[in-house]
């Protein structure tokens, strides 16, 4: 059975795209695509969801011994035509209770929300994954106080200490 990384590489190659191009289409960084394909990091559920949204390939492709040709057949993807990406319309959001839980990836709940809503709410940031983080006690003072809600964009690189 192929690894998830090999399956991701097969899928990307079926589209004839570089890691950077594929990442731009599905909303995942080139570095993440590279680490998933080379089995350095495990592919996240969020990344699988983005790939599902953009390609129509379901979770089962990654989570079973299903081949790419079987996946194309199961999900009614016509490979005789040029493979096209679908427009991503939803973002994955999560809720965390405290900074430590956010760092440890321990979410109270995850859910999908329409990207159009988030795009309006956060002034054109585009399609992204968010974590709503409730500050506990004094863990972020003086920047945030107990009970404050922070919104963290999960697929952006920190810039200038953001």
PDB file of C-alpha atoms in Angstrom:
ATOM      1  CA  UNK A   1       0.000   0.000   0.000  1.00  0.00           C
ATOM      2  CA  UNK A   2       1.257   3.466  -0.870  1.00  0.00           C
ATOM      3  CA  UNK A   3       1.936   6.015   1.824  1.00  0.00           C
ATOM      4  CA  UNK A   4      -0.253   9.095   2.098  1.00  0.00           C
ATOM      5  CA  UNK A   5       2.701  11.126   0.838  1.00  0.00           C
ATOM      6  CA  UNK A   6       2.998   8.960  -2.273  1.00  0.00           C
ATOM      7  CA  UNK A   7      -0.748   9.253  -2.861  1.00  0.00           C
ATOM      8  CA  UNK A   8      -0.543  13.037  -2.587  1.00  0.00           C
ATOM      9  CA  UNK A   9       2.359  13.108  -5.055  1.00  0.00           C
ATOM     10  CA  UNK A  10       0.387  10.892  -7.483  1.00  0.00           C
ATOM     11  CA  UNK A  11      -2.612  13.219  -7.234  1.00  0.00           C
ATOM     12  CA  UNK A  12      -0.486  16.335  -7.769  1.00  0.00           C
ATOM     13  CA  UNK A  13       1.278  14.729 -10.742  1.00  0.00           C
ATOM     14  CA  UNK A  14      -2.102  13.801 -12.275  1.00  0.00           C
ATOM     15  CA  UNK A  15      -2.759  17.541 -12.429  1.00  0.00           C
ATOM     16  CA  UNK A  16       0.700  18.117 -13.907  1.00  0.00           C
ATOM     17  CA  UNK A  17       1.586  20.702 -11.271  1.00  0.00           C
ATOM     18  CA  UNK A  18       4.668  21.508  -9.238  1.00  0.00           C
ATOM     19  CA  UNK A  19       4.399  21.454  -5.460  1.00  0.00           C
ATOM     20  CA  UNK A  20       4.195  25.250  -5.443  1.00  0.00           C
ATOM     21  CA  UNK A  21       1.454  25.354  -8.097  1.00  0.00           C
ATOM     22  CA  UNK A  22      -0.569  22.602  -6.434  1.00  0.00           C
ATOM     23  CA  UNK A  23      -0.206  24.297  -3.054  1.00  0.00           C
ATOM     24  CA  UNK A  24      -1.436  27.609  -4.447  1.00  0.00           C
ATOM     25  CA  UNK A  25      -4.479  25.901  -5.958  1.00  0.00           C
ATOM     26  CA  UNK A  26      -5.492  24.108  -2.753  1.00  0.00           C
ATOM     27  CA  UNK A  27      -4.311  26.711  -0.239  1.00  0.00           C
ATOM     28  CA  UNK A  28      -1.406  24.797   1.308  1.00  0.00           C
ATOM     29  CA  UNK A  29       2.195  26.014   1.351  1.00  0.00           C
ATOM     30  CA  UNK A  30       4.813  24.407  -0.890  1.00  0.00           C
ATOM     31  CA  UNK A  31       6.794  23.474   2.221  1.00  0.00           C
ATOM     32  CA  UNK A  32       3.812  21.623   3.670  1.00  0.00           C
ATOM     33  CA  UNK A  33       3.167  19.794   0.384  1.00  0.00           C
ATOM     34  CA  UNK A  34       6.839  18.783   0.301  1.00  0.00           C
ATOM     35  CA  UNK A  35       6.808  17.564   3.908  1.00  0.00           C
ATOM     36  CA  UNK A  36       3.604  15.563   3.328  1.00  0.00           C
ATOM     37  CA  UNK A  37       4.874  13.976   0.103  1.00  0.00           C
ATOM     38  CA  UNK A  38       8.161  12.992   1.725  1.00  0.00           C
ATOM     39  CA  UNK A  39       6.400  11.690   4.854  1.00  0.00           C
ATOM     40  CA  UNK A  40       8.266  14.165   7.069  1.00  0.00           C
ATOM     41  CA  UNK A  41       4.967  15.378   8.564  1.00  0.00           C
ATOM     42  CA  UNK A  42       1.594  13.658   8.656  1.00  0.00           C
ATOM     43  CA  UNK A  43      -1.005  15.286   6.449  1.00  0.00           C
ATOM     44  CA  UNK A  44      -3.543  17.159   8.562  1.00  0.00           C
ATOM     45  CA  UNK A  45      -7.301  16.757   8.354  1.00  0.00           C
ATOM     46  CA  UNK A  46      -7.395  20.419   7.339  1.00  0.00           C
ATOM     47  CA  UNK A  47      -5.056  19.761   4.417  1.00  0.00           C
ATOM     48  CA  UNK A  48      -7.122  16.741   3.368  1.00  0.00           C
ATOM     49  CA  UNK A  49     -10.251  18.892   3.513  1.00  0.00           C
ATOM     50  CA  UNK A  50      -8.680  21.556   1.282  1.00  0.00           C
ATOM     51  CA  UNK A  51      -7.605  18.908  -1.222  1.00  0.00           C
ATOM     52  CA  UNK A  52     -11.104  17.382  -1.151  1.00  0.00           C
ATOM     53  CA  UNK A  53     -12.692  20.786  -1.762  1.00  0.00           C
ATOM     54  CA  UNK A  54     -10.361  21.657  -4.626  1.00  0.00           C
ATOM     55  CA  UNK A  55     -10.182  18.287  -6.384  1.00  0.00           C
ATOM     56  CA  UNK A  56     -13.278  16.326  -5.414  1.00  0.00           C
ATOM     57  CA  UNK A  57     -11.115  13.446  -4.122  1.00  0.00           C
ATOM     58  CA  UNK A  58     -12.552  12.167  -0.835  1.00  0.00           C
ATOM     59  CA  UNK A  59     -10.861  11.321   2.462  1.00  0.00           C
ATOM     60  CA  UNK A  60     -11.161   7.620   1.650  1.00  0.00           C
ATOM     61  CA  UNK A  61      -8.437   7.971  -1.002  1.00  0.00           C
ATOM     62  CA  UNK A  62      -5.909   8.934   1.666  1.00  0.00           C
ATOM     63  CA  UNK A  63      -7.277   6.744   4.458  1.00  0.00           C
ATOM     64  CA  UNK A  64      -7.498   3.412   2.615  1.00  0.00           C
ATOM     65  CA  UNK A  65      -5.669   1.363  -0.005  1.00  0.00           C
ATOM     66  CA  UNK A  66      -7.731   3.002  -2.777  1.00  0.00           C
ATOM     67  CA  UNK A  67      -5.705   3.779  -5.923  1.00  0.00           C
ATOM     68  CA  UNK A  68      -5.894   7.115  -7.706  1.00  0.00           C
ATOM     69  CA  UNK A  69      -7.713   5.580 -10.690  1.00  0.00           C
ATOM     70  CA  UNK A  70     -10.247   4.008  -8.304  1.00  0.00           C
ATOM     71  CA  UNK A  71     -10.702   7.390  -6.614  1.00  0.00           C
ATOM     72  CA  UNK A  72     -11.271   9.136  -9.945  1.00  0.00           C
ATOM     73  CA  UNK A  73     -13.915   6.528 -10.775  1.00  0.00           C
ATOM     74  CA  UNK A  74     -15.588   6.625  -7.343  1.00  0.00           C
ATOM     75  CA  UNK A  75     -15.753  10.431  -7.223  1.00  0.00           C
ATOM     76  CA  UNK A  76     -16.818  10.757 -10.898  1.00  0.00           C
ATOM     77  CA  UNK A  77     -13.725  12.644 -12.021  1.00  0.00           C
ATOM     78  CA  UNK A  78     -13.279  12.343 -15.787  1.00  0.00           C
ATOM     79  CA  UNK A  79      -9.543  12.052 -16.366  1.00  0.00           C
ATOM     80  CA  UNK A  80      -9.984  12.158 -20.153  1.00  0.00           C
ATOM     81  CA  UNK A  81     -10.793  15.852 -19.752  1.00  0.00           C
ATOM     82  CA  UNK A  82      -8.374  18.385 -18.356  1.00  0.00           C
ATOM     83  CA  UNK A  83      -8.425  18.049 -14.580  1.00  0.00           C
ATOM     84  CA  UNK A  84      -9.792  21.220 -13.039  1.00  0.00           C
ATOM     85  CA  UNK A  85      -9.839  22.505  -9.508  1.00  0.00           C
ATOM     86  CA  UNK A  86     -13.070  23.537  -7.863  1.00  0.00           C
ATOM     87  CA  UNK A  87     -13.371  26.899  -6.143  1.00  0.00           C
ATOM     88  CA  UNK A  88     -12.822  26.560  -2.390  1.00  0.00           C
ATOM     89  CA  UNK A  89     -15.899  27.935  -0.665  1.00  0.00           C
ATOM     90  CA  UNK A  90     -15.396  26.885   2.948  1.00  0.00           C
ATOM     91  CA  UNK A  91     -12.717  27.412   5.554  1.00  0.00           C
ATOM     92  CA  UNK A  92     -11.926  25.235   8.535  1.00  0.00           C
ATOM     93  CA  UNK A  93     -12.232  26.934  11.904  1.00  0.00           C
ATOM     94  CA  UNK A  94     -11.401  25.671  15.365  1.00  0.00           C
ATOM     95  CA  UNK A  95     -11.979  26.782  18.935  1.00  0.00           C
ATOM     96  CA  UNK A  96      -9.239  26.454  21.578  1.00  0.00           C
ATOM     97  CA  UNK A  97      -9.380  27.034  25.292  1.00  0.00           C
ATOM     98  CA  UNK A  98      -6.024  28.643  26.065  1.00  0.00           C
ATOM     99  CA  UNK A  99      -2.734  29.188  24.272  1.00  0.00           C
ATOM    100  CA  UNK A 100      -1.202  25.912  25.480  1.00  0.00           C
ATOM    101  CA  UNK A 101      -4.079  23.928  23.976  1.00  0.00           C
ATOM    102  CA  UNK A 102      -3.647  25.835  20.693  1.00  0.00           C
ATOM    103  CA  UNK A 103       0.072  25.056  20.624  1.00  0.00           C
ATOM    104  CA  UNK A 104      -0.643  21.393  21.419  1.00  0.00           C
ATOM    105  CA  UNK A 105      -3.353  21.216  18.716  1.00  0.00           C
ATOM    106  CA  UNK A 106      -6.070  20.409  21.254  1.00  0.00           C
ATOM    107  CA  UNK A 107      -9.281  21.905  19.896  1.00  0.00           C
ATOM    108  CA  UNK A 108     -12.612  22.048  21.690  1.00  0.00           C
ATOM    109  CA  UNK A 109     -14.386  21.923  18.348  1.00  0.00           C
ATOM    110  CA  UNK A 110     -13.690  22.246  14.627  1.00  0.00           C
ATOM    111  CA  UNK A 111     -16.226  23.328  12.034  1.00  0.00           C
ATOM    112  CA  UNK A 112     -16.537  24.601   8.478  1.00  0.00           C
ATOM    113  CA  UNK A 113     -17.718  28.093   7.685  1.00  0.00           C
ATOM    114  CA  UNK A 114     -18.342  29.853   4.393  1.00  0.00           C
ATOM    115  CA  UNK A 115     -15.158  31.603   3.267  1.00  0.00           C
ATOM    116  CA  UNK A 116     -17.181  34.472   1.821  1.00  0.00           C
ATOM    117  CA  UNK A 117     -18.373  35.354   5.336  1.00  0.00           C
ATOM    118  CA  UNK A 118     -14.826  35.260   6.736  1.00  0.00           C
ATOM    119  CA  UNK A 119     -13.540  37.248   3.777  1.00  0.00           C
ATOM    120  CA  UNK A 120     -16.018  40.048   4.546  1.00  0.00           C
ATOM    121  CA  UNK A 121     -15.441  39.857   8.287  1.00  0.00           C
ATOM    122  CA  UNK A 122     -11.656  39.996   8.021  1.00  0.00           C
ATOM    123  CA  UNK A 123     -11.423  42.442   5.118  1.00  0.00           C
ATOM    124  CA  UNK A 124     -10.284  40.465   2.118  1.00  0.00           C
ATOM    125  CA  UNK A 125      -7.724  38.135   3.705  1.00  0.00           C
ATOM    126  CA  UNK A 126      -8.898  35.405   1.346  1.00  0.00           C
ATOM    127  CA  UNK A 127      -9.414  31.716   2.027  1.00  0.00           C
ATOM    128  CA  UNK A 128      -7.753  30.550   5.202  1.00  0.00           C
ATOM    129  CA  UNK A 129      -8.153  28.416   8.284  1.00  0.00           C
ATOM    130  CA  UNK A 130      -8.800  30.137  11.594  1.00  0.00           C
ATOM    131  CA  UNK A 131      -8.521  29.255  15.223  1.00  0.00           C
ATOM    132  CA  UNK A 132     -10.582  31.201  17.738  1.00  0.00           C
ATOM    133  CA  UNK A 133      -8.535  31.204  20.921  1.00  0.00           C
ATOM    134  CA  UNK A 134      -9.875  32.126  24.354  1.00  0.00           C
ATOM    135  CA  UNK A 135      -7.109  33.538  26.554  1.00  0.00           C
ATOM    136  CA  UNK A 136      -6.883  31.962  30.007  1.00  0.00           C
ATOM    137  CA  UNK A 137      -5.574  33.771  33.069  1.00  0.00           C
ATOM    138  CA  UNK A 138      -2.455  35.866  32.347  1.00  0.00           C
ATOM    139  CA  UNK A 139      -0.859  33.658  29.670  1.00  0.00           C
ATOM    140  CA  UNK A 140      -0.595  36.474  27.098  1.00  0.00           C
ATOM    141  CA  UNK A 141      -0.303  39.597  29.210  1.00  0.00           C
ATOM    142  CA  UNK A 142       0.338  42.405  28.442  1.00  0.00           C
ATOM    143  CA  UNK A 143      -0.912  41.678  24.904  1.00  0.00           C
ATOM    144  CA  UNK A 144      -4.211  40.040  25.816  1.00  0.00           C
ATOM    145  CA  UNK A 145      -6.152  39.648  29.033  1.00  0.00           C
ATOM    146  CA  UNK A 146      -8.054  36.756  30.605  1.00  0.00           C
ATOM    147  CA  UNK A 147     -11.183  35.991  28.578  1.00  0.00           C
ATOM    148  CA  UNK A 148     -10.092  37.852  25.414  1.00  0.00           C
ATOM    149  CA  UNK A 149     -10.798  36.067  22.137  1.00  0.00           C
ATOM    150  CA  UNK A 150      -7.962  35.997  19.617  1.00  0.00           C
ATOM    151  CA  UNK A 151      -8.312  34.976  15.987  1.00  0.00           C
ATOM    152  CA  UNK A 152      -5.286  33.154  14.600  1.00  0.00           C
ATOM    153  CA  UNK A 153      -4.875  32.468  10.894  1.00  0.00           C
ATOM    154  CA  UNK A 154      -3.615  28.886  10.856  1.00  0.00           C
ATOM    155  CA  UNK A 155      -2.005  28.766   7.439  1.00  0.00           C
ATOM    156  CA  UNK A 156      -0.088  32.015   7.393  1.00  0.00           C
ATOM    157  CA  UNK A 157       3.569  32.404   8.290  1.00  0.00           C
ATOM    158  CA  UNK A 158       4.246  34.733  11.199  1.00  0.00           C
ATOM    159  CA  UNK A 159       5.660  38.048  10.077  1.00  0.00           C
ATOM    160  CA  UNK A 160       7.362  40.572  12.340  1.00  0.00           C
ATOM    161  CA  UNK A 161       6.315  38.723  15.471  1.00  0.00           C
ATOM    162  CA  UNK A 162       2.626  38.372  14.558  1.00  0.00           C
TER     163      UNK A 162
END
